[in-house]
Coordinates of C-alpha atoms in Angstrom, one line a residue:
X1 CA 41.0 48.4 122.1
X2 CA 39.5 44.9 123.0
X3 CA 38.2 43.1 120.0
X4 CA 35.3 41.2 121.3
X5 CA 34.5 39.4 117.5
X6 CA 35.9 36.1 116.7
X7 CA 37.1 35.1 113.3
X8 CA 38.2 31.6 112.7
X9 CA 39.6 30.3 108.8
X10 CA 37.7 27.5 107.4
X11 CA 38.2 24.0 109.1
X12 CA 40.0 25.9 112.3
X13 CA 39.7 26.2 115.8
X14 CA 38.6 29.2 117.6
X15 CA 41.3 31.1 119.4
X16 CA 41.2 33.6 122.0
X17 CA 40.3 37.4 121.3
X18 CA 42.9 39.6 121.5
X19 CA 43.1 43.0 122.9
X20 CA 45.4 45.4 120.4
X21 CA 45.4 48.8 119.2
X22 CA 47.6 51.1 117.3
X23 CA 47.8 54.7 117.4
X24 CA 44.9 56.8 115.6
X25 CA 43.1 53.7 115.5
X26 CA 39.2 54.1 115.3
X27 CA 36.5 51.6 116.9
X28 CA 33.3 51.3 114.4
X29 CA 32.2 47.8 115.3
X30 CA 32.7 45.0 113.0
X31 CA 29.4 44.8 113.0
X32 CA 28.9 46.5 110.6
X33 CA 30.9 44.4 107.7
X34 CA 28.7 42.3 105.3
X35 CA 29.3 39.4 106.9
X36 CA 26.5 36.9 104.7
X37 CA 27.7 33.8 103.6
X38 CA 29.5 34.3 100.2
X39 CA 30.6 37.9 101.0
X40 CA 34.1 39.1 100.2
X41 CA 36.4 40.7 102.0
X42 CA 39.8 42.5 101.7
X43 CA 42.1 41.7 105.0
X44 CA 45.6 42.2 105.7
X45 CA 47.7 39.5 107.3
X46 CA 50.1 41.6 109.6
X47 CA 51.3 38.6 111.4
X48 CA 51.4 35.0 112.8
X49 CA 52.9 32.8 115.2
X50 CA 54.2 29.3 115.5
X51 CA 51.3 27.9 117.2
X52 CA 49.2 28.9 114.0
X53 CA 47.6 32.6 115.3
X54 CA 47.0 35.1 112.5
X55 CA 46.6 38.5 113.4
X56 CA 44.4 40.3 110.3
X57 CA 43.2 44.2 110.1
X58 CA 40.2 43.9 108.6
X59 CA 38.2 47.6 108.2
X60 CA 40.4 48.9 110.7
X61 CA 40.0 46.7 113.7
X62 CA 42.9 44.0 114.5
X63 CA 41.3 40.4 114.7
X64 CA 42.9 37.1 116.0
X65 CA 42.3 33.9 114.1
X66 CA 43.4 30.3 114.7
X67 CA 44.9 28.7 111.0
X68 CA 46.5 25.3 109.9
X69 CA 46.4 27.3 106.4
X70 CA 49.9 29.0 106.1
X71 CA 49.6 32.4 105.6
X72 CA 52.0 35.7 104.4
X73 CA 51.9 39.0 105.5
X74 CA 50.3 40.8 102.7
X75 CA 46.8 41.4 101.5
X76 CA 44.4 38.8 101.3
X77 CA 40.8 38.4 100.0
X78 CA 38.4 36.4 102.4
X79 CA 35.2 34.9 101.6
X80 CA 32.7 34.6 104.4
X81 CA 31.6 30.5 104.3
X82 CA 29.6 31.1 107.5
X83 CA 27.3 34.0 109.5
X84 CA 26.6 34.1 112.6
X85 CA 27.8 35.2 116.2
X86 CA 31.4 33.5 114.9
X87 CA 31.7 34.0 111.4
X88 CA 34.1 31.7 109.9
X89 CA 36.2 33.3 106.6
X90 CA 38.5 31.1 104.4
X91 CA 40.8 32.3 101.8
X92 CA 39.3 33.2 98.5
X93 CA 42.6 32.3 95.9
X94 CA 40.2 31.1 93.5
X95 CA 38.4 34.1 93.3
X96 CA 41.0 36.8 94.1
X97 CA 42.4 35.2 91.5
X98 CA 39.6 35.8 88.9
X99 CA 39.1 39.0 89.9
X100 CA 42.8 39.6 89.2
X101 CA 42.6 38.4 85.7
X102 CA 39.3 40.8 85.0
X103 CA 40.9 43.7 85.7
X104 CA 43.8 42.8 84.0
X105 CA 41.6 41.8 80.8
X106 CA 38.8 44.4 80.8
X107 CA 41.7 47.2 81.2
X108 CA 44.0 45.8 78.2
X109 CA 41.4 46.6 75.5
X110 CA 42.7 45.4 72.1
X111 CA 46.8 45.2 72.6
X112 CA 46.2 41.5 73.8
X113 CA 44.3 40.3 69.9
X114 CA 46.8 42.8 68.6
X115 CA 49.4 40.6 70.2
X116 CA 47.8 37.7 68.7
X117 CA 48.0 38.9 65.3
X118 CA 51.5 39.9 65.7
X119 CA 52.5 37.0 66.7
X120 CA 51.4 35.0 64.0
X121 CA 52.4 37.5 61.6
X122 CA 55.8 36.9 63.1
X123 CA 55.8 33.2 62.8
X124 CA 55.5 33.5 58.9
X125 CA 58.5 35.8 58.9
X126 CA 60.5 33.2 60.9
X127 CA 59.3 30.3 58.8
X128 CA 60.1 31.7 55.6
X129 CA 63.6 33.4 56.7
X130 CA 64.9 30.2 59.1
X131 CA 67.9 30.3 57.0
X132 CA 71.0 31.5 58.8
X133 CA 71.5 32.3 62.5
X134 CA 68.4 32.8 64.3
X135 CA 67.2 33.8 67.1
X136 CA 66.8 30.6 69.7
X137 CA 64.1 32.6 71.8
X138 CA 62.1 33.5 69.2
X139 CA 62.1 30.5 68.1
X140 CA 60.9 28.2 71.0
X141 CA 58.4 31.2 71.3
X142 CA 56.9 30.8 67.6
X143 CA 57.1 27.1 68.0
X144 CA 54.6 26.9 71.2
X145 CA 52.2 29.6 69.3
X146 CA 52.0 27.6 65.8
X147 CA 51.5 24.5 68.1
X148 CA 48.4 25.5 69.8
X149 CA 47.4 27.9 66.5
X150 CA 44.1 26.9 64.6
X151 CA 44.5 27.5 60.9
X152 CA 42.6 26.4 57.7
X153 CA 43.4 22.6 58.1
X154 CA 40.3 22.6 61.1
X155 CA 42.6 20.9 63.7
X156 CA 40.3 21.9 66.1
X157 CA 42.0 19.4 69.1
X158 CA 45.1 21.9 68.9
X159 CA 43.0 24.4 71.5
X160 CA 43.3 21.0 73.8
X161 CA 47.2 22.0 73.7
X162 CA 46.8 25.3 75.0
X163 CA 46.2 23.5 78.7
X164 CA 50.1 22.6 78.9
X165 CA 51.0 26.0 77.0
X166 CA 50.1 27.8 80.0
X167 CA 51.0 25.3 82.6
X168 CA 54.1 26.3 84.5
X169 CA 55.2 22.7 84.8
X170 CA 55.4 22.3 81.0
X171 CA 58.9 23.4 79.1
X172 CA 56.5 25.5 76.6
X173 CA 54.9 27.7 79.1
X174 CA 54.3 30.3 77.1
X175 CA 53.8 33.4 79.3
X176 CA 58.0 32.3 80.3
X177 CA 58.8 32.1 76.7
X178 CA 57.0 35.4 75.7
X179 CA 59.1 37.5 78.8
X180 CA 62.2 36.0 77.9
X181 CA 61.9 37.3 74.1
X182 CA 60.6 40.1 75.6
X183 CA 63.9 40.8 77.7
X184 CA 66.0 40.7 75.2
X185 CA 64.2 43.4 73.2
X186 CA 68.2 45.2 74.2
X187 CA 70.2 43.1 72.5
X188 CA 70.2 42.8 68.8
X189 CA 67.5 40.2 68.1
X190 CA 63.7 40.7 66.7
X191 CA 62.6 42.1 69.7
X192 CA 64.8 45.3 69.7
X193 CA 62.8 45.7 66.3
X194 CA 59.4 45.8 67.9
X195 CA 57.7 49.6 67.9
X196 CA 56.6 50.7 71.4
X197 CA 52.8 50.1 70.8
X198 CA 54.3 46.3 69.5
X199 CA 56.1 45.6 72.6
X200 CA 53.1 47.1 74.9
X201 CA 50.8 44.8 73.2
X202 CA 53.0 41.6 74.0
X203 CA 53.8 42.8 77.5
X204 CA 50.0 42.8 78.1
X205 CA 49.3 39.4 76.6
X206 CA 52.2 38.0 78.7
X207 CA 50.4 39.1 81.9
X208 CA 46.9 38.3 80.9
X209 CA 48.5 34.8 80.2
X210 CA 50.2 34.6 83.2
X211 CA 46.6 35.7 85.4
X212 CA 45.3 33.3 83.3
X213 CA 47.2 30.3 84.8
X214 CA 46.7 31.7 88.2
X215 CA 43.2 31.3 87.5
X216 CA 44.1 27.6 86.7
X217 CA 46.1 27.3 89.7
X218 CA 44.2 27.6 92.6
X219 CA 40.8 25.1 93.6
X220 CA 37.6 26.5 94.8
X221 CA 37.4 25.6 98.0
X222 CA 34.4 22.7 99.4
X223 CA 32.2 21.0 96.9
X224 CA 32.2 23.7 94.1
X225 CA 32.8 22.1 90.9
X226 CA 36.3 23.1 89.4
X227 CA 36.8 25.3 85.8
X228 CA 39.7 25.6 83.6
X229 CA 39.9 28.8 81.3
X230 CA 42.3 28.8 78.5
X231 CA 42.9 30.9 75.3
X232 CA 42.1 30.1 71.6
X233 CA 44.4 31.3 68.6
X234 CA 43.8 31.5 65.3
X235 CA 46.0 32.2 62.0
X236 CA 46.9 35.1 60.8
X237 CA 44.3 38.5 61.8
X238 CA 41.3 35.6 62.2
X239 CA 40.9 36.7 65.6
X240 CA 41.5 35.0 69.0
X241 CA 39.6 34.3 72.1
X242 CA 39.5 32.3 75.4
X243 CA 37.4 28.6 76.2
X244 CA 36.3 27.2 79.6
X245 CA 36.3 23.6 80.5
X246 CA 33.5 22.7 83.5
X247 CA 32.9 19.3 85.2
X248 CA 29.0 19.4 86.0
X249 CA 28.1 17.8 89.1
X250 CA 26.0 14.4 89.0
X251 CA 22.1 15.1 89.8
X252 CA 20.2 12.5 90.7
X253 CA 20.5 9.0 89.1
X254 CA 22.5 10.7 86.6
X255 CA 25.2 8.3 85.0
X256 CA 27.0 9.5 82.8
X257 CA 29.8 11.8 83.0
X258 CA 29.1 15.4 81.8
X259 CA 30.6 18.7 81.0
X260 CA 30.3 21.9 79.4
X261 CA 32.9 24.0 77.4
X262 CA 32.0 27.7 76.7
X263 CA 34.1 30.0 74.0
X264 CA 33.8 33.9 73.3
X265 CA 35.7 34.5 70.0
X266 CA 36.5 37.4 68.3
X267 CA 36.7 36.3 65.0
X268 CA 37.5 38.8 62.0
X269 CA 34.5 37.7 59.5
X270 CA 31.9 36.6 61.5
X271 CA 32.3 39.6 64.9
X272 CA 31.5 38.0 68.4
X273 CA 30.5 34.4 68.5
X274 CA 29.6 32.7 72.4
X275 CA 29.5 29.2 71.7
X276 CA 28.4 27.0 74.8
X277 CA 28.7 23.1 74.3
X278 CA 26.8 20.7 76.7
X279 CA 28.1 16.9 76.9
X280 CA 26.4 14.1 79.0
X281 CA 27.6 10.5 77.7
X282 CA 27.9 10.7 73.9
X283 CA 24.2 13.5 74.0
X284 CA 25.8 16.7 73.0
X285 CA 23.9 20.4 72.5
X286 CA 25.5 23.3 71.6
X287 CA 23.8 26.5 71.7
X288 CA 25.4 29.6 69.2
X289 CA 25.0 33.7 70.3
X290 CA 26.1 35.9 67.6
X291 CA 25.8 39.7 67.2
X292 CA 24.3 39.6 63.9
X293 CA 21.1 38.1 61.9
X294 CA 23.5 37.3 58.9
X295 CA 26.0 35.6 60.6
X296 CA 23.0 33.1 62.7
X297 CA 21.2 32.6 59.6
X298 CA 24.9 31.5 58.1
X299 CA 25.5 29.2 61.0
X300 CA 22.3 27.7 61.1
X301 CA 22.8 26.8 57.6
X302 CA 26.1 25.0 58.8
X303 CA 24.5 22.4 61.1
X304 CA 24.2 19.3 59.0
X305 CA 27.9 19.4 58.1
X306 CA 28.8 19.7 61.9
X307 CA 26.1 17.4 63.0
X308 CA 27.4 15.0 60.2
X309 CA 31.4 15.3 61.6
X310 CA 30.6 15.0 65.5
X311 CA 28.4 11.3 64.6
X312 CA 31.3 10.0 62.8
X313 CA 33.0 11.3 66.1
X314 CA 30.9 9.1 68.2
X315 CA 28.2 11.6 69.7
X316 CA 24.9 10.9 69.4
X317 CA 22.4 12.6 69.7
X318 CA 24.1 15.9 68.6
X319 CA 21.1 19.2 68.1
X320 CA 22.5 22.8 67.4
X321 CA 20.6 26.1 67.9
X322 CA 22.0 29.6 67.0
X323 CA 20.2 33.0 67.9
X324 CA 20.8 36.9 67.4
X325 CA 22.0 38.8 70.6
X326 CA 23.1 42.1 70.9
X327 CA 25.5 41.4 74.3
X328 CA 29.2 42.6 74.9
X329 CA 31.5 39.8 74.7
X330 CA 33.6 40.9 77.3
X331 CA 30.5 41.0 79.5
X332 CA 29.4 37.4 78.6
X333 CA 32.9 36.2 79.7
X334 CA 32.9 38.2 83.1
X335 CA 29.9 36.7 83.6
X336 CA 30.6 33.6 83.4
X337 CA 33.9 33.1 85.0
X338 CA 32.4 35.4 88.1
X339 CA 29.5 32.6 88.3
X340 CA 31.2 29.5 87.9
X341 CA 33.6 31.0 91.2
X342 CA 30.7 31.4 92.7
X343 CA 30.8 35.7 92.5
X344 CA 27.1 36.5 91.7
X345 CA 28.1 38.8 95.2
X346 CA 29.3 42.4 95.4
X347 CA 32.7 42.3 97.0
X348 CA 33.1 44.2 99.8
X349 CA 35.2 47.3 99.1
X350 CA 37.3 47.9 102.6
X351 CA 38.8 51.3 103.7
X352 CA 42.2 51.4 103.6

């Protein structure tokens, strides 16, 4: 089967078409793939050569492309950067990787805030039984949760910390830490104590955490402004919850440096709370979503005192607003993350 269509990787040189087949093989057209800028693709990379041709299977048909970009045989997801006669495709790790952390997330339900709570619930244990031999894992485990934990002293610059607890080039990476404790749930430590639903919940938290620094990981390709996403402990049964960090781009004559941060919590007392913080200079605006009347009305009445600690901070002028809405936390964070990757698109589910 000749393969008239071209596809080239971002940035790379056309190469020639190439005419391959395999048996069964059936000929729709490539045509007929959404191939609008932005659009999504799944490949498979079945091989390459020296001189930097990849040969892909994408909806059946076998495609040459011409990459500087070093590839692996596997399953990729591409994202179409340009349309025409010659699309050009360019690997989406940015967003594969989101996508890979949402379906991790949205299918883990509560194990990973259960996980949470058992954790800190464990780090009391620990603290107040340290005597005698313990348990080195568990230890350097508990150590890198209370250090990124907010309690009721307000440190709030500990969720600052939770950047190099999920950073694999830091010695407290803590999605290492929690599978090491985890593997040695066979041998007598704390870990062979754990009931199945326990262990299940800490498995779960391990991976979401290790999605999580994928997510960091990998840049968004062109212009795009970067994100970091990171999760937010609390003490004890509080709750837990996940922040994103987000350079804006400079518009216009715009000066000074700005960036937003963006939290869904799920805190214990006060239900769902979407907090999205706007800094330009030393301006700051934060705007409050809450799923109940009470709870705004009680935040509202908290503004002064907040207003009054980020001015002896240095930010001026700081303005607060806080309003009912009945929204699914989970949806406000998919929603984000899939924007700021740019994913306002349907991704194009492929036969197999």
């Amino acid at each position: 089967m000749k393969i008239d269509s071209l596809f080239t990787l971002k940035g790379f040189k056309a190469a020639d078409t190439l005419s391959r087949s395999r048996p069964g093989q059936t000929s729709n057209g490539l045509e007929k793939l959404d191939l609008s800028p932005g659009s999504l693709l799944k490949a498979r990379v079945i091989d390459f050569s020296s001189d930097g041709r990849v040969l892909l299977e994408i909806e059946g048909k076998i495609v040459t492309a011409s990459s500087r970009t070093p590839l692996s045989k596997g399953d990729i997801l591409l994202e179409v950067t340009q349309g025409g006669d010659n699309p050009v495709l360019s690997p989406a790790w940015k967003k594969a990787a989101v996508q890979n952390f949402l379906q991790s997330f949205l299918g883990a339900g509560t194990g990973p805030h259960n996980a949470v709570k058992l954790l800190n619930k464990m780090t009391g244990l620990h603290t107040s039984q340290a005597t005698g031999k313990t348990n080195l894992s568990l230890t350097n485990l508990l150590r890198a949760i209370n250090a990124i934990t907010i309690d009721g002293s307000g440190d709030i610059g500990k969720i600052l910390q939770t950047e190099a607890a999920i950073s694999p080039q830091s010695a407290t990476f803590l999605p290492k830490l929690l599978q090491k404790f985890l593997e040695e749930g066979s041998g007598r430590t704390e870990a062979s104590s754990l009931t199945a639903n326990e262990y299940s919940s800490l498995k779960k938290l391990t991976h979401i955490l290790e999605l999580l620094g994928e997510v960091n990981d990998q840049p968004l390709p062109g212009k795009q402004s970067d994100f970091s996403f990171f999760p937010c402990f609390f003490a004890g049964d509080s709750g837990w919850g996940q922040w994103l960090f987000h350079k804006n781009e400079k518009k216009g004559q715009q000066k000074d440096q700005a960036y937003s941060l963006s939290f869904f919590l799920e805190m214990s007392r006060i239900g769902n709370l979407h907090c999205q913080v706007h800094v330009q200079g030393q301006a700051l605006q934060g705007h409050f979503f809450v799923d109940s009347e009470k709870i705004s009305t009680h935040i509202r009445q908290a503004f002064s005192e907040l207003t009054d600690i980020l001015n002896n901070l240095g930010y001026s002028p700081v303005s607060f607003s806080c309003e009912f809405k009945q929204t699914s936390m989970i949806q406000e964070l998919k929603e984000s993350l899939q924007s700021l990757a740019g994913m306002e698109m349907s991704i194009v589910n492929l036969r197999a």
